[in-house]
Coordinates of C-alpha atoms in Angstrom, one line a residue:
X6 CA -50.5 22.5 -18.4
X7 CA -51.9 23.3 -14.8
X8 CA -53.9 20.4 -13.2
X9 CA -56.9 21.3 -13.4
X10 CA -56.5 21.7 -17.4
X11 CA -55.4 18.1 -17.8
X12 CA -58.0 16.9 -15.7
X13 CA -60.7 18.5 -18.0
X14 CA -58.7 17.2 -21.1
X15 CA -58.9 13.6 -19.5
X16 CA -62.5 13.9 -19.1
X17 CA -63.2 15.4 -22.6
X18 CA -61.0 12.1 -24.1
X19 CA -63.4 10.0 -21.8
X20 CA -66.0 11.6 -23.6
X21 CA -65.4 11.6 -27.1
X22 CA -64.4 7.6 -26.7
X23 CA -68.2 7.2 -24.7
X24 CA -69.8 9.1 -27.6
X25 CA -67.6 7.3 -30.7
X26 CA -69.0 4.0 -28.6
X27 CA -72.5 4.7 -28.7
X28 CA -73.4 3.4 -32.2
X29 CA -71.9 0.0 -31.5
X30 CA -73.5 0.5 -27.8
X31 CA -76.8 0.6 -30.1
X32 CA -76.0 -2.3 -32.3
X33 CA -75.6 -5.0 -30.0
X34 CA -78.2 -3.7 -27.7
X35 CA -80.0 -7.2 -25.8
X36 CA -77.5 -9.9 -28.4
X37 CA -76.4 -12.4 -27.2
X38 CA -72.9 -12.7 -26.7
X39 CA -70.7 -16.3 -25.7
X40 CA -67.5 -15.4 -24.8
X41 CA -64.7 -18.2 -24.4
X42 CA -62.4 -17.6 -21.5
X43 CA -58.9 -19.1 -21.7
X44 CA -55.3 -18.8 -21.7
X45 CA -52.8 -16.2 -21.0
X46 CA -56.3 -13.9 -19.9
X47 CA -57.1 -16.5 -17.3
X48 CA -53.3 -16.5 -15.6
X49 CA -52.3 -12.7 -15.2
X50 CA -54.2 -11.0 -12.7
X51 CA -54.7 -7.7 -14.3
X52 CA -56.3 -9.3 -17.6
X53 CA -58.3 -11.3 -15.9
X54 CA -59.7 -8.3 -13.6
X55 CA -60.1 -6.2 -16.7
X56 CA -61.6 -9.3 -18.3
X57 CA -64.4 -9.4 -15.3
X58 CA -65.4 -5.9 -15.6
X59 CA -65.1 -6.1 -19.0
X60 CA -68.3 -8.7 -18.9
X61 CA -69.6 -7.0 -16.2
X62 CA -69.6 -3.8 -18.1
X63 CA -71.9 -5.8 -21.3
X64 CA -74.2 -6.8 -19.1
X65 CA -74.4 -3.3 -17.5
X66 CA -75.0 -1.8 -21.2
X67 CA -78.0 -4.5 -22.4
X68 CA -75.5 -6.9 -24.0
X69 CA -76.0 -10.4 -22.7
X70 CA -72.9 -12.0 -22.2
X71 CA -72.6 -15.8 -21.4
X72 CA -69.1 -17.0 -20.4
X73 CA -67.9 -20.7 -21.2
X74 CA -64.3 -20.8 -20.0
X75 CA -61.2 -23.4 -19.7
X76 CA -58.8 -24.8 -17.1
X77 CA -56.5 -26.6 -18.1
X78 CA -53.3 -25.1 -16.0
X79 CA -55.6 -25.4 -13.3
X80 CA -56.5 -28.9 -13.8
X81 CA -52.5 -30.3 -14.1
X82 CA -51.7 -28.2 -10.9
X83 CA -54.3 -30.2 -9.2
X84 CA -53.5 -33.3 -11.3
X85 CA -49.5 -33.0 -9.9
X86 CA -50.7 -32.7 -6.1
X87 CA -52.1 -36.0 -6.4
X88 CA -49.7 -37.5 -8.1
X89 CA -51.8 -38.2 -11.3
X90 CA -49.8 -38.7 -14.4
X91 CA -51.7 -36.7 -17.3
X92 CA -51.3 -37.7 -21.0
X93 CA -52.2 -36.1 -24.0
X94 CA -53.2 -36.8 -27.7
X95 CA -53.5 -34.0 -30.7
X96 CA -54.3 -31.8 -27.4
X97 CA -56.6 -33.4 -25.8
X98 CA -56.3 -34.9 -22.1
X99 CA -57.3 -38.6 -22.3
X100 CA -59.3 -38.7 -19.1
X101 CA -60.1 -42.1 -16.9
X102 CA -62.8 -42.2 -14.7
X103 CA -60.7 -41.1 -11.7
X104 CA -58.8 -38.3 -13.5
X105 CA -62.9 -36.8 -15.0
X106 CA -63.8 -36.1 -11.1
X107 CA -60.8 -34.4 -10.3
X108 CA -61.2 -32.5 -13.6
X109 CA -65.1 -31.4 -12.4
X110 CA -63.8 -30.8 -9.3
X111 CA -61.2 -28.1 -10.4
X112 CA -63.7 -26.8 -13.6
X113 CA -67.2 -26.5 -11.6
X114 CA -65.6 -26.0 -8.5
X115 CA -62.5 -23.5 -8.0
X116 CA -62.0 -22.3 -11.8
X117 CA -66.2 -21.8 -12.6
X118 CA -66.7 -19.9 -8.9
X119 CA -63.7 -17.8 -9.5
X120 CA -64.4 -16.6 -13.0
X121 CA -67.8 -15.5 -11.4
X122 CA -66.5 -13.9 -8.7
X123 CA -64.6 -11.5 -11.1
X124 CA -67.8 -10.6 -12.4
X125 CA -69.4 -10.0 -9.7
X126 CA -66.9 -8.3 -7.7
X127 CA -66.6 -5.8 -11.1
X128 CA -70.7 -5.0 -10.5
X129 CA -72.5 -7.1 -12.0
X130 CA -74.2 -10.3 -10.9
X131 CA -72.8 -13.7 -12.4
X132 CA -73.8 -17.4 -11.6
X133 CA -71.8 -19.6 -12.0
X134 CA -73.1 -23.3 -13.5
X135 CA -71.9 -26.3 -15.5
X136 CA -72.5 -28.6 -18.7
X137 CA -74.9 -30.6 -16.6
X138 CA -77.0 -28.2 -15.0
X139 CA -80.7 -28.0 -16.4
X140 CA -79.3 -30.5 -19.0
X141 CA -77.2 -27.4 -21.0
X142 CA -74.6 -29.9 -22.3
X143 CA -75.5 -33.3 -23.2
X144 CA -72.5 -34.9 -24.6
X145 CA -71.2 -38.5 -25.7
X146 CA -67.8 -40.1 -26.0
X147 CA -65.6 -38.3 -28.4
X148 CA -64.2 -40.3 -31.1
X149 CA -60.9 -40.0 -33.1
X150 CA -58.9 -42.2 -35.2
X151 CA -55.1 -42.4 -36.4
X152 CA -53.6 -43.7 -39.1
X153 CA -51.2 -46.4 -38.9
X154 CA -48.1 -45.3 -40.6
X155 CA -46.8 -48.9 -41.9
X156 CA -49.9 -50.2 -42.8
X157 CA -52.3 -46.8 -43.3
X158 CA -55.2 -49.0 -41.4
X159 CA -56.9 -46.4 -38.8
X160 CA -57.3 -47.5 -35.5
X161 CA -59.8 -45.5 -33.1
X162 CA -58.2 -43.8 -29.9
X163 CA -59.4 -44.4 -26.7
X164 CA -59.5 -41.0 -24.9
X165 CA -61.7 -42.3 -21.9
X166 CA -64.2 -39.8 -20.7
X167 CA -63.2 -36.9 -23.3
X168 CA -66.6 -35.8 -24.5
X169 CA -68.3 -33.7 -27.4
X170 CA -71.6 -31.6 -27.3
X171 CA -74.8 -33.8 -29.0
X172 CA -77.4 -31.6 -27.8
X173 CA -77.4 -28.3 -26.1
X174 CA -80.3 -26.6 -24.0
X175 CA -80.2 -23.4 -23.9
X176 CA -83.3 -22.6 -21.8
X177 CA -81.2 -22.3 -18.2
X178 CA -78.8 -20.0 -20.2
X179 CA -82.1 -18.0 -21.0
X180 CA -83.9 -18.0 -18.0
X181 CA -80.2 -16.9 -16.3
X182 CA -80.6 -13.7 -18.6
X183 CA -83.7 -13.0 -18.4
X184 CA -83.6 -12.7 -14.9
X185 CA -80.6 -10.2 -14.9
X186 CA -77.8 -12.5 -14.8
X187 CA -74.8 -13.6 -16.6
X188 CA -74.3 -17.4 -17.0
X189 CA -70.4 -18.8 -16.4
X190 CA -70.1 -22.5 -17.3
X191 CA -67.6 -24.8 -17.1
X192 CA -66.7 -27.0 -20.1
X193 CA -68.6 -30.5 -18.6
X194 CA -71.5 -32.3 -20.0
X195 CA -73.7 -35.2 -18.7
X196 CA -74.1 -38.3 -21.4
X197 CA -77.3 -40.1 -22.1
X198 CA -76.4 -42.6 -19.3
X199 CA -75.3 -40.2 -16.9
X200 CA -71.8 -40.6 -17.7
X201 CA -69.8 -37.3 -16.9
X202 CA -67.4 -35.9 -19.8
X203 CA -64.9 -33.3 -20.0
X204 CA -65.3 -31.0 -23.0
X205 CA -62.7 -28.7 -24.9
X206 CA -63.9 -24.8 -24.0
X207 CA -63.3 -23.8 -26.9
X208 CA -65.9 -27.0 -28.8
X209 CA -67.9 -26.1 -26.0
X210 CA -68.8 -22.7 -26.4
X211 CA -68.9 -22.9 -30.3
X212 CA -71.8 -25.1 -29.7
X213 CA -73.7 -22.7 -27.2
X214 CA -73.2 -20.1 -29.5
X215 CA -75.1 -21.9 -32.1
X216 CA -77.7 -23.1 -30.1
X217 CA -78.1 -19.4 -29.0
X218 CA -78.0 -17.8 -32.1
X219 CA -75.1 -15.7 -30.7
X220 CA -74.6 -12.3 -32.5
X221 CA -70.6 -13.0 -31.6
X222 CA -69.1 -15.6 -30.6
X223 CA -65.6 -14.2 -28.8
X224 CA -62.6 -16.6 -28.4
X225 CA -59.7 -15.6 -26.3
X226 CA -56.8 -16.9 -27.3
X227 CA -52.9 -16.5 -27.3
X228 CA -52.4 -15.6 -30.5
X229 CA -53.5 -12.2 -32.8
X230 CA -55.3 -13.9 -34.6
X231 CA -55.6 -16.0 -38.3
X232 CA -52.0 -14.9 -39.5
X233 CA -51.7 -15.0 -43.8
X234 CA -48.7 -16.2 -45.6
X235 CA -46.3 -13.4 -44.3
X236 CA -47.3 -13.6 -40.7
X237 CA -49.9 -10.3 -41.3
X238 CA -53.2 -10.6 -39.4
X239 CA -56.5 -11.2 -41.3
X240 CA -58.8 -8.9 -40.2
X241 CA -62.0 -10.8 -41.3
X242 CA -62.7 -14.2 -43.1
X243 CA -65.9 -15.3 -44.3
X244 CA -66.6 -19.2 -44.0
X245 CA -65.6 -20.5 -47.3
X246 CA -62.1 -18.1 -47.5
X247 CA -61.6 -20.2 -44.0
X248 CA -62.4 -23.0 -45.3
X249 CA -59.8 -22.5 -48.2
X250 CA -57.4 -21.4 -45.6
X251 CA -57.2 -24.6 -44.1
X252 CA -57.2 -27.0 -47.7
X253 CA -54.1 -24.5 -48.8
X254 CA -52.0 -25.2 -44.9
X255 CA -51.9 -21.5 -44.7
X256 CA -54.7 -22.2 -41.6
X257 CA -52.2 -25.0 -39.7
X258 CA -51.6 -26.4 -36.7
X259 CA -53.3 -25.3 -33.7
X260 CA -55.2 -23.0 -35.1
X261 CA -57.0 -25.4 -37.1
X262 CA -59.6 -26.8 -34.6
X263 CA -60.2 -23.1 -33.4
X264 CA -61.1 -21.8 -37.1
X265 CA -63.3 -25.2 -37.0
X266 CA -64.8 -24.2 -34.0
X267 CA -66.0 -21.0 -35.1
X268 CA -66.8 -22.5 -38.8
X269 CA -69.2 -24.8 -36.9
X270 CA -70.7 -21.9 -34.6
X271 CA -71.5 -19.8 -37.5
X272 CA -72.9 -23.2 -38.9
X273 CA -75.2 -24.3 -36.3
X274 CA -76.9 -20.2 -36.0
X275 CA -74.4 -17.8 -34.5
X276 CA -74.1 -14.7 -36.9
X277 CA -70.1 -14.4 -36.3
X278 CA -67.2 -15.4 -34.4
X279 CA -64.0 -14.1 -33.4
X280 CA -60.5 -15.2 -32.8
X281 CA -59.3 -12.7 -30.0
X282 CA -56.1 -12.1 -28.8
X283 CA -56.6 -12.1 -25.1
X284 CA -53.4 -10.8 -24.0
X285 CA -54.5 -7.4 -25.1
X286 CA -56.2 -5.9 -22.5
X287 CA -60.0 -5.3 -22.6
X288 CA -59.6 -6.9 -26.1
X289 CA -63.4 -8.0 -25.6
X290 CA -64.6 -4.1 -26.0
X291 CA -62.1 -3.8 -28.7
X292 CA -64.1 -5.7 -30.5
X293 CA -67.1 -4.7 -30.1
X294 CA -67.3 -0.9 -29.9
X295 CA -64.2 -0.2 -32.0
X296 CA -63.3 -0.6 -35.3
X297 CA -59.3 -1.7 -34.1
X298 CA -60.7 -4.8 -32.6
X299 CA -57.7 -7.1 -32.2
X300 CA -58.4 -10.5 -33.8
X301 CA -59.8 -12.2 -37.0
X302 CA -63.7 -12.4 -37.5
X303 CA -65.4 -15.4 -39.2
X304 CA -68.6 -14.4 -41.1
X305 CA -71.6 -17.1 -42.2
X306 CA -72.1 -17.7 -46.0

């Protein structure tokens, strides 16, 4: 095949895949999208360029993205240079009041400019904010308990300033939109007393996608996906046969609180989410204007 012949074959493929795009292009025309931006997607440069002009490309097409991402690599790296000792319990980094300014420092600072700067150096224009601007995230200590295994009496954990949403406002998010622009937030809220919290991403952006009434909430993860009995992916759940999943332990371990997360976004107004696996590249369009997208969806009731 001479060069000029491939060259017009490469541009009819780019074709047909623009034109087999278009009716998704349609359906999600001005939704709202929250897309949660972690793991092995946030480490290797190539997925995380393809990752910013992935979001860049939504926003280009009349989707409205909104990006809540994570940090933790980022956070011990910093955490290690100064000689902080980290602990953790069922995941979560319990977080004294010296250790929650380092951890804002790293999430609003480095990690929240340079997930914007992906965006915006892919085209579009991205600003980047956190938890406690325009009062998006307001949060209060998070609570869990653990049973003694002697005496079965619970005790409650102290996980210092580890935080959960209680109210999110979304009207920063909106006016961020409106105005042409896709919103990048860092996981930290602001309690009634002013308190600062750290937030798990993933709780995080569950809750903005409720609040939003996202049409997807997209999680990126490290896995394919919900995996059934014989490690085979589940392509789609709704919210009960998730629910089930978890009762019969074939839901376990870790990806228990992410299926909770989504269960609760779905809950509290977003339409669907999805577990993504974010070392595929551009697994984001996957998703949404094919039908091979490479994760598990979670339907409403």
């Amino acid at each position: 095949m001479t060069d000029i012949a491939q060259t017009v074959k490469d541009a009819q493929e780019r074709a047909a895949v623009l034109a087999q795009a278009l009716p998704y292009l349609r359906r999600y025309a001005g939704d709202t999208l929250v897309v949660k931006y972690g793991g092995h997607a946030m480490v290797d440069d190539s997925l995380s360029n393809a990752f910013g002009h992935d979001i860049a490309l939504l926003k280009l097409v009349g989707v409205n993205p909104v990006v809540v991402h994570g940090g933790g690599p980022q956070i011990s790296a910093m955490l290690q240079r100064l000689q902080i000792k980290s602990t953790f319990v069922d995941g979560l980094r319990v977080t004294d009041a010296a250790m929650v300014d380092v951890i804002e420092m790293v999430l609003s600072g480095k990690v929240n400019k340079q997930v914007a700067g992906l965006i915006n150096q892919a085209g579009a224009l991205a600003v980047g904010i956190s938890g406690k601007d325009g009062g998006l995230i307001t949060a209060r200590r998070l609570q869990r308990t653990v049973r003694d295994a002697d005496t079965q009496a619970e005790r409650v954990l102290d996980l210092g300033f580890v935080g959960e949403p209680v109210r999110i406002d979304p009207r920063v998010l909106y006016a961020l939109s409106g105005s042409g622009l896709i919103p990048v937030i860092a996981p930290i809220g602001c309690g009634e007393d002013g308190e600062t919290y750290n937030i798990n991403a993933d709780t995080a952006a569950g809750a903005i996608a409720g609040a939003v009434h996202a049409t997807r909430l997209l999680m990126l993860t490290d896995v394919p996906g919900v995996l059934d009995e014989n490690g085979v992916l589940i392509p789609e759940l709704t919210a009960e046969e998730a629910r089930r999943g978890i009762a019969s332990g074939m839901i376990s371990g870790g990806m228990i609180p992410k299926v909770e997360t989504c269960l609760e976004a779905v809950r509290a107004g977003a339409r669907a989410a999805v577990i993504l696996d974010g070392r595929v590249p551009h697994a984001c369009l996957l998703e949404l204007f094919t039908e091979a997208g490479p994760g598990t969806l979670i339907r409403g009731e």
